[in-house]
Amino acid sequence: MQQRPVLLVIAHGSRDPRHAATVHALVRRVRSRRPGLRVEVGFLDFNTPSVQGVLESLAAEGVRDVIALPLLLTRAFHAKADIPAVLRDAPPRLRIRQAEVLGPSPLLLHALERRLYEAGLTPADRSSTGIVLASAGSTDPEAMAVITDIARTWERSGWCVVRPAFASAALPRTQDAVRELRARGVRRVAVAPYVIAPGRLPDRIAAGAAEAGADVLADVLGPAPELAALLLDRYAAAARDRYPAMA
């Protein structure tokens, strides 16, 4: 019987050691949820193992099938260009399918709310709390449109108001979005980082929240159980598309 494809989680990488530590914690949670599934992780830059190195090791072991899953929340440059380029250079014996990025998904909204509640909010605060949905930012119009749509969807779930903000590449910045909500008379303002792991841009989000006096700053999504479930959902969808008998 043919084995299930290996799940290769592809992370961006960072000079900040918290980034890789968070990615590995998330991967451990994925493994714990699916003990029979082989899960590997590779980084595009800064950290080891590299994606190319993992692919070469898998090929040397005799692995044939790999699902490459971008650890990304939007389908921007890394998902459209960087990752496909790395996968094209993989050993030819490997059969690789690139899974969809993680967002958008209701599971991500659940994870965002988990972090807000861990930071001190309660469900009773929803109608009186304005949320700044702070993402890394992108020059890709598709990615930016997705963030705006997520904010609208999340607002309809009962929060007073949800405004997107960006740490780079686009406006408004986190601090400006916080001040806008204050100017509108929103009683309580919380910043929800729509990022997976700590690093330079999440630190910029936190600094903006502090500068503008946000009442609540949630943690990054990190190894939230919802993210682990979402990784497995994306893996399963990719496996069904290419290997129906093994999904």
Short mmCIF file of C-alpha atoms in Angstrom, two decimals:
data_model
loop_
_atom_site.label_atom_id
_atom_site.label_comp_id
_atom_site.label_asym_id
_atom_site.label_seq_id
_atom_site.Cartn_x
_atom_site.Cartn_y
_atom_site.Cartn_z
CA MET A 1 0.00 0.00 0.00
CA GLN A 2 1.33 3.42 -0.91
CA GLN A 3 2.29 5.61 2.02
CA ARG A 4 0.66 8.93 2.69
CA PRO A 5 2.55 11.93 1.31
CA VAL A 6 4.96 13.61 3.67
CA LEU A 7 3.71 16.98 4.91
CA LEU A 8 6.43 19.59 4.44
CA VAL A 9 5.60 22.82 6.25
CA ILE A 10 7.41 25.72 4.56
CA ALA A 11 8.10 28.71 6.81
CA HIS A 12 9.65 32.02 5.86
CA GLY A 13 12.38 32.10 8.48
CA SER A 14 13.77 35.00 10.52
CA ARG A 15 16.89 36.20 12.29
CA ASP A 16 14.71 36.40 15.40
CA PRO A 17 15.08 33.05 17.22
CA ARG A 18 11.50 33.29 18.49
CA HIS A 19 10.27 32.75 14.93
CA ALA A 20 11.79 29.30 14.42
CA ALA A 21 10.91 28.26 17.98
CA THR A 22 7.26 29.12 17.34
CA VAL A 23 7.21 27.30 14.00
CA HIS A 24 8.67 24.17 15.60
CA ALA A 25 6.11 24.36 18.42
CA LEU A 26 3.31 24.50 15.86
CA VAL A 27 4.74 21.55 13.94
CA ARG A 28 4.97 19.53 17.16
CA ARG A 29 1.30 20.21 17.76
CA VAL A 30 0.46 19.05 14.23
CA ARG A 31 2.41 15.84 14.79
CA SER A 32 0.61 15.21 18.08
CA ARG A 33 -2.75 15.50 16.34
CA ARG A 34 -1.80 13.05 13.56
CA PRO A 35 0.77 10.57 14.93
CA GLY A 36 0.79 8.46 11.76
CA LEU A 37 1.67 11.37 9.49
CA ARG A 38 5.26 12.34 8.80
CA VAL A 39 5.60 16.11 9.20
CA GLU A 40 8.79 17.99 8.31
CA VAL A 41 9.58 21.69 8.33
CA GLY A 42 11.87 23.74 6.10
CA PHE A 43 12.70 27.44 5.97
CA LEU A 44 13.06 29.71 2.98
CA ASP A 45 15.69 31.89 4.62
CA PHE A 46 17.73 32.54 7.79
CA ASN A 47 16.97 29.23 9.56
CA THR A 48 17.80 25.58 9.07
CA PRO A 49 16.88 23.16 7.71
CA SER A 50 16.35 24.81 4.35
CA VAL A 51 13.45 23.71 2.17
CA GLN A 52 15.89 22.47 -0.46
CA GLY A 53 17.85 20.52 2.13
CA VAL A 54 14.73 18.79 3.44
CA LEU A 55 13.61 17.88 -0.08
CA GLU A 56 17.02 16.41 -0.91
CA SER A 57 17.00 14.37 2.30
CA LEU A 58 13.52 13.04 1.58
CA ALA A 59 14.51 12.04 -1.93
CA ALA A 60 17.65 10.31 -0.62
CA GLU A 61 15.46 8.28 1.76
CA GLY A 62 13.28 7.11 -1.12
CA VAL A 63 10.26 9.27 -0.38
CA ARG A 64 8.15 9.89 -3.48
CA ASP A 65 5.16 12.02 -2.50
CA VAL A 66 5.25 15.37 -0.69
CA ILE A 67 2.59 17.94 0.14
CA ALA A 68 4.34 21.32 0.48
CA LEU A 69 2.28 23.59 2.71
CA PRO A 70 3.17 27.31 2.88
CA LEU A 71 2.99 28.56 6.45
CA LEU A 72 1.46 31.78 5.17
CA LEU A 73 -1.79 33.57 5.92
CA THR A 74 -2.26 35.14 2.49
CA ARG A 75 -1.40 34.18 -1.05
CA ALA A 76 1.19 36.84 -1.81
CA PHE A 77 4.70 36.87 -3.28
CA HIS A 78 6.16 34.01 -1.24
CA ALA A 79 3.30 31.67 -2.13
CA LYS A 80 3.17 32.74 -5.77
CA ALA A 81 6.88 33.02 -6.59
CA ASP A 82 9.42 32.03 -3.92
CA ILE A 83 7.97 28.69 -2.92
CA PRO A 84 7.15 27.47 -6.47
CA ALA A 85 10.71 28.36 -7.49
CA VAL A 86 12.20 26.28 -4.67
CA LEU A 87 9.90 23.37 -5.43
CA ARG A 88 10.84 23.43 -9.12
CA ASP A 89 14.45 22.82 -8.07
CA ALA A 90 13.54 19.78 -5.99
CA PRO A 91 15.00 16.35 -6.84
CA PRO A 92 13.10 15.01 -9.86
CA ARG A 93 12.09 11.75 -8.17
CA LEU A 94 9.82 13.69 -5.81
CA ARG A 95 6.18 14.24 -6.70
CA ILE A 96 5.26 17.49 -4.96
CA ARG A 97 1.93 19.27 -4.65
CA GLN A 98 1.79 22.76 -3.17
CA ALA A 99 -1.13 23.12 -0.78
CA GLU A 100 -3.15 26.29 -0.37
CA VAL A 101 -2.05 28.95 2.09
CA LEU A 102 -3.79 29.01 5.46
CA GLY A 103 -6.03 32.02 5.03
CA PRO A 104 -8.76 32.88 4.90
CA SER A 105 -10.46 30.39 7.22
CA PRO A 106 -12.96 30.49 10.08
CA LEU A 107 -10.36 28.60 12.12
CA LEU A 108 -8.08 31.64 11.94
CA LEU A 109 -10.83 33.86 13.32
CA HIS A 110 -11.29 31.38 16.17
CA ALA A 111 -7.54 31.53 16.83
CA LEU A 112 -7.59 35.34 16.82
CA GLU A 113 -10.40 35.35 19.35
CA ARG A 114 -8.58 32.78 21.48
CA ARG A 115 -5.62 35.15 21.71
CA LEU A 116 -7.86 38.13 22.53
CA TYR A 117 -9.57 36.22 25.33
CA GLU A 118 -6.20 35.07 26.66
CA ALA A 119 -5.18 38.76 26.71
CA GLY A 120 -8.11 39.63 28.97
CA LEU A 121 -11.21 40.19 26.85
CA THR A 122 -14.38 38.17 27.30
CA PRO A 123 -17.28 37.39 24.93
CA ALA A 124 -19.29 40.02 26.82
CA ASP A 125 -16.82 42.69 25.58
CA ARG A 126 -17.50 42.11 21.90
CA SER A 127 -20.13 44.78 21.28
CA SER A 128 -18.09 47.51 23.04
CA THR A 129 -14.64 46.62 21.68
CA GLY A 130 -13.07 47.80 18.46
CA ILE A 131 -10.48 45.51 16.93
CA VAL A 132 -7.42 46.45 14.91
CA LEU A 133 -6.60 43.44 12.73
CA ALA A 134 -2.87 44.03 12.31
CA SER A 135 -1.13 42.05 9.58
CA ALA A 136 2.37 42.17 8.15
CA GLY A 137 1.24 43.95 4.98
CA SER A 138 1.88 43.26 1.31
CA THR A 139 2.15 44.97 -2.05
CA ASP A 140 0.02 42.20 -3.54
CA PRO A 141 -3.55 43.47 -4.22
CA GLU A 142 -5.04 40.01 -3.81
CA ALA A 143 -3.49 39.59 -0.37
CA MET A 144 -4.61 43.05 0.72
CA ALA A 145 -8.16 42.41 -0.44
CA VAL A 146 -8.25 39.22 1.60
CA ILE A 147 -7.25 41.07 4.78
CA THR A 148 -9.98 43.67 4.19
CA ASP A 149 -12.56 40.92 3.64
CA ILE A 150 -11.48 39.14 6.82
CA ALA A 151 -11.95 42.35 8.80
CA ARG A 152 -15.47 42.79 7.39
CA THR A 153 -16.38 39.16 8.13
CA TRP A 154 -15.04 39.35 11.66
CA GLU A 155 -16.90 42.58 12.36
CA ARG A 156 -20.18 40.89 11.40
CA SER A 157 -19.61 38.31 14.14
CA GLY A 158 -20.44 40.90 16.81
CA TRP A 159 -17.41 43.07 17.49
CA CYS A 160 -18.10 46.79 17.62
CA VAL A 161 -15.85 47.46 14.65
CA VAL A 162 -12.85 45.76 13.01
CA ARG A 163 -10.27 47.76 11.09
CA PRO A 164 -7.30 46.32 9.18
CA ALA A 165 -3.82 47.73 9.72
CA PHE A 166 -0.40 46.85 8.36
CA ALA A 167 3.14 46.74 9.68
CA SER A 168 4.67 47.39 6.25
CA ALA A 169 3.93 48.00 2.56
CA ALA A 170 0.49 49.56 3.13
CA LEU A 171 -1.50 51.91 5.32
CA PRO A 172 -2.85 52.45 7.91
CA ARG A 173 -0.26 51.50 10.48
CA THR A 174 -1.41 49.92 13.73
CA GLN A 175 -1.12 53.12 15.75
CA ASP A 176 -3.12 55.09 13.18
CA ALA A 177 -5.92 52.52 13.18
CA VAL A 178 -6.05 52.59 16.99
CA ARG A 179 -6.29 56.39 16.96
CA GLU A 180 -9.02 56.27 14.31
CA LEU A 181 -11.15 54.03 16.50
CA ARG A 182 -10.55 56.29 19.50
CA ALA A 183 -11.62 59.30 17.43
CA ARG A 184 -14.83 57.47 16.55
CA GLY A 185 -15.61 57.07 20.23
CA VAL A 186 -14.92 53.36 20.55
CA ARG A 187 -14.66 52.67 24.26
CA ARG A 188 -12.17 49.81 24.20
CA VAL A 189 -9.59 49.10 21.47
CA ALA A 190 -7.78 45.79 21.09
CA VAL A 191 -5.01 44.93 18.64
CA ALA A 192 -5.09 41.42 17.20
CA PRO A 193 -1.88 40.52 15.33
CA TYR A 194 -2.74 38.49 12.25
CA VAL A 195 0.71 36.92 12.14
CA ILE A 196 1.92 33.44 13.00
CA ALA A 197 5.26 33.94 14.71
CA PRO A 198 7.20 36.69 16.50
CA GLY A 199 9.71 38.80 14.61
CA ARG A 200 10.47 42.29 13.34
CA LEU A 201 7.02 43.05 11.91
CA PRO A 202 5.05 41.68 14.88
CA ASP A 203 7.31 43.80 17.13
CA ARG A 204 6.38 46.80 14.99
CA ILE A 205 2.69 45.97 15.52
CA ALA A 206 3.22 45.77 19.28
CA ALA A 207 5.10 49.07 19.31
CA GLY A 208 2.29 50.76 17.38
CA ALA A 209 -0.30 49.40 19.81
CA ALA A 210 1.69 50.73 22.77
CA GLU A 211 2.34 54.11 21.14
CA ALA A 212 -1.36 54.71 20.51
CA GLY A 213 -2.47 53.37 23.90
CA ALA A 214 -4.45 50.30 22.84
CA ASP A 215 -6.25 48.73 25.78
CA VAL A 216 -5.43 45.15 24.78
CA LEU A 217 -2.66 43.59 22.70
CA ALA A 218 -3.15 39.94 21.84
CA ASP A 219 -0.29 37.54 21.23
CA VAL A 220 0.64 36.25 17.79
CA LEU A 221 -1.27 33.20 16.58
CA GLY A 222 1.66 30.87 17.27
CA PRO A 223 0.97 27.19 17.93
CA ALA A 224 -2.75 27.68 18.51
CA PRO A 225 -4.73 24.44 18.20
CA GLU A 226 -6.83 26.03 15.48
CA LEU A 227 -3.70 26.55 13.36
CA ALA A 228 -2.66 22.93 13.81
CA ALA A 229 -6.12 21.81 12.71
CA LEU A 230 -5.97 24.15 9.73
CA LEU A 231 -2.61 22.79 8.58
CA LEU A 232 -4.08 19.30 8.60
CA ASP A 233 -7.16 20.50 6.72
CA ARG A 234 -5.00 22.05 4.00
CA TYR A 235 -2.90 18.88 3.82
CA ALA A 236 -6.01 16.72 3.49
CA ALA A 237 -7.44 18.91 0.73
CA ALA A 238 -4.20 18.75 -1.27
CA ALA A 239 -3.94 15.01 -0.75
CA ARG A 240 -7.52 14.44 -1.93
CA ASP A 241 -6.84 16.42 -5.10
CA ARG A 242 -3.72 14.50 -6.09
CA TYR A 243 -3.89 11.22 -4.21
CA PRO A 244 -7.61 10.43 -3.69
CA ALA A 245 -6.96 6.90 -2.49
CA MET A 246 -4.64 8.08 0.29
CA ALA A 247 -6.63 11.05 1.64
#
